[in-house]
XYZ file of C-alpha atoms in Angstrom:
562
model
C 26.178 113.420 64.374
C 28.917 116.150 62.624
C 31.252 117.590 64.719
C 31.867 121.314 64.155
C 35.703 121.653 64.708
C 38.805 122.824 63.140
C 40.495 119.553 63.106
C 39.546 116.928 60.628
C 37.797 114.093 62.177
C 40.424 111.266 62.624
C 39.583 107.940 60.236
C 39.433 104.404 61.922
C 42.927 103.930 60.862
C 44.304 106.761 62.479
C 44.990 106.913 66.061
C 42.616 108.784 68.628
C 43.942 112.437 69.280
C 44.401 112.662 73.300
C 43.106 115.545 75.197
C 45.837 117.583 76.965
C 45.464 117.196 80.595
C 46.670 119.931 82.999
C 49.749 118.672 85.313
C 49.022 118.316 88.784
C 50.271 121.445 90.713
C 49.599 124.092 88.050
C 46.136 125.119 88.680
C 45.715 128.386 89.813
C 45.153 129.727 93.642
C 41.147 130.695 92.819
C 40.679 127.196 90.896
C 42.503 125.308 93.607
C 40.457 126.728 96.358
C 37.067 126.373 94.549
C 38.114 122.811 93.497
C 37.286 123.652 89.705
C 39.468 122.255 87.005
C 41.876 124.975 86.028
C 43.071 125.215 81.919
C 46.178 126.680 83.552
C 46.286 129.576 80.942
C 48.449 132.740 81.731
C 48.020 135.489 82.503
C 44.276 134.587 83.455
C 43.056 130.964 83.235
C 39.609 130.560 81.348
C 37.635 129.842 84.929
C 38.634 133.103 86.430
C 37.935 134.807 82.945
C 34.409 133.509 82.712
C 33.603 134.166 86.485
C 35.202 137.369 86.507
C 37.483 136.821 89.421
C 39.776 139.858 90.293
C 42.823 137.930 90.078
C 44.153 134.812 88.935
C 47.473 133.970 90.954
C 49.595 131.009 90.010
C 51.730 129.503 93.031
C 54.740 127.535 92.148
C 54.626 124.224 93.518
C 57.342 121.415 93.840
C 56.348 117.910 93.026
C 58.358 115.284 94.389
C 58.851 111.612 93.214
C 56.502 109.080 94.312
C 58.794 106.959 95.933
C 60.537 110.180 97.828
C 56.892 110.920 99.227
C 56.272 107.213 100.512
C 59.485 107.091 102.051
C 58.829 110.396 104.048
C 55.351 109.153 105.303
C 56.999 105.948 106.544
C 59.729 107.769 108.288
C 57.099 109.964 109.677
C 54.837 107.113 110.799
C 58.101 105.691 112.555
C 58.700 109.106 114.233
C 55.435 109.393 115.120
C 55.236 105.833 116.985
C 58.628 106.500 118.583
C 57.628 109.953 119.836
C 54.226 108.365 121.292
C 56.143 105.948 123.097
C 58.978 108.192 124.319
C 56.135 110.706 125.778
C 54.244 108.064 127.381
C 57.378 107.473 129.754
C 58.171 111.006 129.936
C 55.049 112.007 131.213
C 55.627 111.698 134.572
C 58.470 113.589 134.573
C 58.613 116.986 135.585
C 60.357 119.578 133.579
C 64.077 120.360 134.421
C 64.372 124.104 134.668
C 67.137 125.080 132.471
C 68.953 128.538 133.377
C 70.057 129.260 129.660
C 66.278 129.121 128.297
C 66.023 132.757 129.344
C 68.728 133.835 126.875
C 68.202 131.207 124.341
C 66.310 133.003 122.030
C 69.202 135.912 121.257
C 72.103 133.374 120.755
C 72.794 133.584 116.928
C 76.099 133.610 114.865
C 76.797 136.772 112.854
C 76.741 134.957 109.558
C 72.722 134.538 110.609
C 72.626 130.766 110.870
C 71.832 129.197 113.980
C 74.225 129.333 116.748
C 75.666 125.619 117.204
C 76.234 126.228 120.817
C 72.770 126.907 121.547
C 71.631 123.850 120.116
C 73.248 121.664 122.902
C 71.261 123.663 125.551
C 68.002 121.659 124.139
C 67.556 118.916 126.545
C 67.456 115.551 125.002
C 68.151 113.001 127.560
C 64.580 112.183 128.856
C 63.210 109.341 126.620
C 62.947 111.067 123.307
C 64.581 108.681 120.503
C 67.482 109.328 118.231
C 65.234 109.529 115.006
C 63.238 112.172 116.712
C 65.875 114.420 118.099
C 68.280 113.956 115.137
C 67.012 116.933 113.436
C 67.652 119.080 116.582
C 71.057 120.054 115.778
C 70.488 121.110 112.250
C 68.193 123.818 110.650
C 65.761 121.035 109.406
C 62.011 121.286 110.164
C 60.782 118.424 112.509
C 59.818 115.049 110.909
C 56.306 114.548 109.532
C 55.276 112.356 112.488
C 55.881 114.922 114.866
C 54.396 117.603 112.437
C 50.983 115.659 112.865
C 51.036 115.448 116.569
C 51.660 119.361 116.893
C 49.315 120.087 114.116
C 46.710 118.095 115.919
C 47.301 119.653 119.115
C 47.271 123.106 117.454
C 43.761 122.122 115.779
C 42.243 121.777 119.068
C 43.361 124.690 120.692
C 43.060 127.195 117.565
C 39.819 128.701 119.093
C 42.043 130.324 121.431
C 43.578 132.875 119.227
C 40.552 133.150 116.573
C 37.332 131.835 115.653
C 37.514 132.342 111.945
C 39.399 129.048 111.428
C 42.382 128.529 109.304
C 41.646 126.632 105.708
C 43.379 123.051 105.189
C 45.886 124.759 102.790
C 47.332 126.632 105.730
C 48.323 123.554 107.626
C 49.439 121.416 104.896
C 52.193 123.815 103.967
C 53.438 123.243 107.204
C 54.929 119.888 105.853
C 56.714 121.570 103.004
C 60.447 121.625 104.176
C 61.505 124.465 101.699
C 61.762 127.637 103.730
C 61.203 129.620 100.523
C 58.071 128.299 99.864
C 54.507 128.544 101.671
C 54.417 130.013 105.381
C 57.192 131.557 106.926
C 59.326 129.458 108.970
C 58.439 131.931 111.783
C 55.185 131.267 111.605
C 55.591 127.639 111.672
C 57.685 127.387 114.381
C 55.574 129.772 116.367
C 52.580 127.359 115.830
C 54.937 124.492 116.766
C 55.951 126.282 120.225
C 52.200 127.022 121.089
C 51.163 123.434 120.331
C 54.086 122.271 122.626
C 52.868 124.845 125.136
C 49.429 123.389 124.895
C 50.605 119.595 125.590
C 53.228 120.567 128.766
C 53.603 116.896 129.874
C 54.732 115.639 126.683
C 56.317 117.941 124.640
C 57.473 120.810 126.940
C 61.108 119.462 126.121
C 60.883 121.137 122.630
C 59.468 124.717 123.718
C 63.042 126.208 124.232
C 64.086 124.715 120.513
C 61.033 126.238 118.859
C 61.158 129.524 120.842
C 64.445 130.041 119.673
C 63.808 129.050 115.944
C 60.615 131.471 116.363
C 62.853 134.505 117.344
C 65.459 133.451 114.819
C 63.091 133.391 112.023
C 61.164 136.486 112.936
C 64.107 138.795 112.838
C 65.153 137.438 109.486
C 61.551 137.784 108.286
C 61.519 141.645 109.390
C 64.988 142.064 108.258
C 64.141 140.882 104.614
C 60.575 142.302 104.406
C 59.761 138.240 103.582
C 55.956 137.341 104.218
C 55.073 140.250 106.728
C 51.883 138.999 107.512
C 53.177 135.499 108.635
C 55.503 137.609 110.966
C 52.692 139.323 112.145
C 50.686 136.455 112.936
C 53.853 134.569 114.473
C 54.337 137.538 116.833
C 50.697 137.344 118.131
C 51.213 133.599 118.899
C 54.395 134.519 120.703
C 52.675 137.180 122.782
C 50.240 134.618 123.670
C 52.748 131.919 124.531
C 54.380 134.576 126.933
C 51.251 135.377 128.534
C 50.410 131.802 129.238
C 53.736 131.299 130.763
C 53.038 134.365 132.990
C 55.536 136.500 131.531
C 53.072 139.375 131.422
C 55.307 141.994 130.918
C 56.679 140.366 127.802
C 53.555 139.296 126.505
C 51.966 142.820 126.845
C 54.927 144.539 125.083
C 54.548 142.066 122.453
C 51.191 142.166 121.680
C 51.301 146.482 121.438
C 54.348 146.153 119.231
C 52.288 143.953 117.092
C 49.310 146.019 117.118
C 51.395 149.054 115.991
C 53.069 146.776 113.103
C 49.671 145.700 111.825
C 48.519 149.364 111.745
C 51.812 150.037 109.247
C 50.686 147.314 107.409
C 47.291 148.933 106.968
C 45.512 145.915 108.843
C 43.380 148.402 110.443
C 41.765 149.607 107.464
C 40.575 146.752 105.369
C 37.497 148.165 103.401
C 35.820 148.439 100.215
C 36.628 149.565 97.446
C 40.243 149.880 97.923
C 40.915 147.271 100.585
C 43.981 149.120 101.932
C 44.992 151.997 104.052
C 44.973 155.382 102.205
C 48.629 155.965 103.442
C 51.320 154.236 102.724
C 51.377 150.100 103.713
C 53.875 147.546 104.319
C 51.722 145.369 102.475
C 51.105 145.192 99.120
C 47.780 146.033 97.441
C 45.485 143.031 96.828
C 41.941 141.932 95.829
C 42.407 138.227 95.909
C 39.359 137.168 98.295
C 41.129 134.533 100.097
C 44.105 137.055 101.115
C 41.956 139.711 102.150
C 40.140 136.812 104.425
C 43.320 136.193 105.871
C 44.252 139.698 106.538
C 40.535 140.432 108.263
C 41.237 137.308 110.433
C 44.722 138.394 111.416
C 43.653 141.675 112.201
C 40.498 140.880 114.499
C 42.769 138.120 115.939
C 45.344 140.848 117.134
C 42.431 143.128 117.870
C 40.679 140.701 120.220
C 43.954 139.892 122.323
C 45.059 143.278 122.357
C 41.954 144.356 124.000
C 41.230 141.754 126.288
C 44.625 142.092 127.619
C 44.740 145.891 128.125
C 41.277 145.965 129.655
C 42.573 143.096 131.916
C 45.628 145.067 133.154
C 44.030 148.645 133.292
C 46.222 150.285 130.611
C 45.281 152.346 127.606
C 44.348 150.690 124.141
C 46.957 150.897 121.589
C 44.704 152.419 118.948
C 41.318 154.207 119.150
C 37.972 152.646 118.208
C 37.545 155.645 115.835
C 40.600 154.627 113.468
C 39.587 151.270 113.188
C 37.765 151.080 109.751
C 38.180 147.052 108.901
C 34.703 145.213 108.422
C 33.763 142.692 110.736
C 33.731 140.295 107.881
C 33.992 139.963 104.443
C 30.735 140.822 102.174
C 29.459 138.564 99.297
C 31.158 141.149 96.899
C 34.312 142.970 97.543
C 32.977 146.095 95.640
C 29.811 146.015 97.822
C 29.041 149.570 99.039
C 28.137 148.819 102.418
C 27.984 151.639 104.996
C 31.443 151.640 106.980
C 29.964 152.589 110.021
C 27.819 149.846 110.470
C 30.502 147.344 109.869
C 33.117 148.218 112.067
C 33.808 149.044 115.976
C 32.206 152.188 116.111
C 29.296 150.988 114.602
C 28.510 149.062 118.324
C 27.822 152.392 120.067
C 25.352 154.027 117.828
C 21.536 153.643 118.992
C 19.537 151.303 117.206
C 22.403 150.251 114.809
C 21.939 146.813 113.265
C 25.321 145.938 114.393
C 24.343 144.774 117.828
C 21.936 142.180 116.385
C 24.761 139.233 116.213
C 22.636 136.263 115.756
C 23.296 136.060 112.076
C 26.994 137.033 112.419
C 29.980 134.706 111.990
C 31.763 133.273 114.986
C 35.016 135.636 114.808
C 32.702 138.487 114.126
C 30.822 137.835 117.558
C 34.033 137.406 119.461
C 35.307 140.697 118.058
C 32.162 142.738 118.977
C 31.825 141.107 122.698
C 35.760 142.068 123.010
C 35.019 145.673 122.023
C 31.984 145.769 124.359
C 34.446 144.444 127.318
C 37.085 146.912 126.626
C 34.947 149.886 126.390
C 33.064 148.627 129.557
C 36.371 148.290 131.353
C 37.232 151.872 130.851
C 33.854 153.743 131.188
C 32.420 151.570 134.409
C 35.273 152.426 136.920
C 34.903 156.458 136.012
C 31.285 156.444 136.589
C 30.831 156.915 140.343
C 33.102 159.963 140.107
C 30.974 161.498 137.168
C 28.757 164.385 137.987
C 24.841 163.472 136.593
C 25.345 167.069 135.036
C 27.636 165.693 132.390
C 25.103 164.515 129.885
C 27.941 163.461 127.205
C 29.260 161.024 129.769
C 25.856 159.485 130.653
C 24.763 159.474 126.984
C 28.065 157.220 126.381
C 27.171 154.960 129.434
C 23.531 154.326 128.256
C 24.151 153.672 124.809
C 27.048 151.071 125.847
C 24.635 149.643 128.001
C 22.084 149.371 125.313
C 24.272 147.795 123.164
C 25.572 145.097 125.737
C 22.052 144.262 126.401
C 20.897 143.893 122.553
C 24.273 141.574 121.835
C 23.359 139.649 124.849
C 19.710 138.921 123.808
C 20.960 137.980 120.177
C 23.783 135.580 120.926
C 23.282 132.088 119.616
C 22.366 129.077 121.555
C 25.009 127.341 123.565
C 24.122 124.704 121.854
C 24.311 125.361 118.193
C 27.320 125.087 116.072
C 29.548 128.130 115.080
C 28.548 129.616 111.760
C 32.090 130.334 110.078
C 30.623 131.543 106.767
C 28.088 134.828 106.607
C 25.259 132.407 104.904
C 25.582 129.586 106.791
C 22.442 127.928 108.032
C 22.043 127.766 112.200
C 22.492 123.864 113.121
C 21.547 122.687 116.655
C 24.450 120.534 118.225
C 23.543 116.852 118.577
C 24.976 116.807 122.052
C 24.570 118.147 125.575
C 27.895 119.495 125.468
C 27.881 123.568 124.883
C 30.064 124.710 121.989
C 33.092 126.161 123.197
C 32.870 129.047 120.562
C 29.407 130.097 122.106
C 29.917 129.623 125.835
C 33.038 132.586 125.151
C 30.613 134.585 123.877
C 28.108 134.491 126.822
C 30.520 134.885 129.258
C 32.125 137.721 127.566
C 28.868 139.880 127.323
C 28.269 139.047 130.814
C 31.858 140.115 131.917
C 31.068 143.511 130.088
C 27.849 144.458 132.067
C 29.626 143.505 135.092
C 32.545 145.693 134.386
C 30.285 148.500 133.457
C 28.071 148.376 136.200
C 30.150 146.778 139.283
C 31.730 150.182 140.721
C 28.410 152.146 140.321
C 26.447 149.097 141.967
C 28.863 149.631 145.052
C 27.857 152.956 145.470
C 24.069 152.178 146.156
C 22.830 152.522 142.508
C 19.792 150.186 142.692
C 19.723 149.898 138.791
C 23.265 149.125 138.222
C 23.201 146.742 141.385
C 20.351 144.830 139.638
C 21.943 144.997 136.191
C 25.265 143.769 138.055
C 23.631 140.775 139.896
C 21.755 139.723 137.022
C 24.706 139.188 134.551
C 26.600 137.243 137.559
C 23.864 134.913 137.723
C 23.714 134.254 134.082
C 27.542 133.370 134.093
C 27.291 130.861 136.567
C 25.182 128.157 134.630
C 27.849 128.487 131.727
C 30.765 128.033 134.340
C 29.089 124.689 135.545
C 29.324 123.465 131.949
C 32.682 124.461 131.565
C 33.657 122.815 134.584
C 33.106 119.688 132.817
C 34.533 120.464 129.552
C 38.450 121.156 130.586
C 39.114 121.854 126.307
C 36.778 124.694 126.386
C 38.556 126.659 128.847
C 39.883 129.650 127.901
C 43.000 131.389 129.969
C 41.014 134.954 129.905
C 38.029 133.490 131.653
C 39.768 133.766 134.906
C 39.100 137.559 134.663
C 35.165 137.608 134.221
C 34.736 134.826 136.698
C 36.627 136.574 139.132
C 34.597 140.005 138.630
C 31.451 138.000 139.178
C 33.161 136.358 142.178
C 33.836 139.680 143.669
C 30.592 141.082 142.740
C 28.759 138.181 144.242
C 30.568 138.679 147.668
C 29.541 142.226 147.575
C 26.084 141.106 147.122
C 26.306 138.556 149.884
C 27.681 141.205 152.263
C 24.628 143.478 151.510
C 22.233 140.613 151.996
C 23.564 139.954 155.824
C 23.874 143.538 156.389
C 19.805 143.933 155.720
C 18.964 140.667 157.590
C 18.235 138.739 154.395
C 19.881 135.656 155.551
C 18.269 133.335 153.310
C 18.772 135.245 150.166
C 22.772 135.498 151.257
C 22.919 131.592 151.498
C 21.893 131.205 147.828
C 24.658 133.052 146.728
C 27.265 130.393 148.161
C 26.324 127.603 145.523
C 27.293 130.383 142.894
C 30.529 131.524 144.493
C 31.640 127.731 144.909
C 31.048 127.288 140.705
C 33.062 130.537 140.192
C 35.652 129.510 142.681
C 36.051 125.843 141.179
C 37.135 127.510 137.518
C 39.009 130.220 138.982
C 41.198 127.749 141.065
C 41.917 125.648 137.759
C 44.479 128.286 136.861
C 47.537 128.802 138.449
C 46.897 132.511 139.373
C 43.326 132.096 140.260
C 43.631 131.516 143.997
C 45.396 134.966 144.233
C 42.884 136.618 142.533
C 40.058 135.920 144.834
C 42.182 135.813 148.302
C 41.494 139.488 149.043
C 37.632 138.719 149.701
C 38.374 136.999 152.529
C 39.214 140.096 154.308
C 35.674 141.879 152.657
C 33.711 139.028 153.733
C 34.948 137.370 156.926
C 31.920 135.293 157.047
C 32.821 133.485 154.047
C 36.158 132.269 155.100
C 35.348 128.735 156.194
C 32.698 127.972 153.780
C 34.098 125.210 152.341
C 35.013 125.196 148.328
C 35.479 128.971 147.935
C 39.114 129.789 149.059
């Protein structure tokens, strides 16, 4: 068979021509993400040309000698073993209060290097071996063994910040010691800080170090305008860290400032066809799908945390719903001519809009939609008792929101379905009796929205709102019963809806006793005990339900309530 080729076929006496192989690490980002063979042709490789990719971007990777890689793996494993051994001994020790920790994050030299005097403030005498703490007094990253531990903890708790999970490449970049490549050190250290916070018994000693590094590198990222999306995500994690540490003022200020900065970056206006804000933006324009997906994820991460904290604190939102144009999720084609009003926050409050049918949505879209409902309900509900029935515009908004809550609630995935992280992924039932930590959150959030909307009106004697409020409370408790046995699924925000439901149950209990419905009132006590168990699992939980003792004195002596 003849080969049609410009090169003459070699004879048996001539050596065979070798096919040129592309060096490892030289593939473009799109081919690397799709795991396809790249010919590394620049400016646009063959596969990207054939598939009509919008961009063909090459990221320079530094390849290390195999001996160096093996040596680092050995050192990392040794460090990991030593860390695990040492933390076993220190797990019983209480963290020692260090008065310098509060000012640790601001101690830098004028030259920009880490202040050597502040390094000595990091505790280092509680059993952690020398090979683990040798990097504390330098600007070097943690050993790979410790990074393994921190990454695994972060992965277990990732659902606390976002339901659009980060890709594996995101985590692999944490191991690159080069601060000029991959993720900015501000985000790396913020992730390490969050992981230490999620494992306080073993790794709390490292929190001051990572807090100091997060602050230092965040300032550096902002000053140099270097990898600003990493800066934004680092600030979100830092604000969440403060909130979890009950440093609420710092947390609220941090997330508000991050929201304002993200708007300056145009993250609130990610939509086709331009995929950038109409005004000037701090981030460069891009049509790279991987980069756009990350920007969308970071925006809804900020939105969710911002709206949940402001609604719980009863303060104004930092950006109006009408200004938000970012889509819930990326469409299959970036140039899709989809209608914007049906794909972002405002769409939830339009009658008969398809946005309120959420069964086929991704996990992150459902989370964001439920958050938007809670926020709107927490603002409209408290004002309802004082609004005249002649204010038709207000009651129209009230009815539209109530309808949206009911439609979202009726279309939520089952508690026993796996979350969908891709738009066209199949629905899959969990092969276990354990409820999904993702879908349980949605069910509680949408009940919280109903309680926040109807609760204030229910206490004025409005029968329809009272029935809706009690119905939502009774829908929360079965979910909470499952959460009480699944500690890894508990979100810190859940204390808010559970406390709301506890309060409304107490008012209903008192009402039933007033009309001599004693048997009906007794059925509420198990519901209250279920909610109380989860609420008191949080440090501040007892204080949130304590005031109900004076509202319903007859409940004071019931075991398992207060």
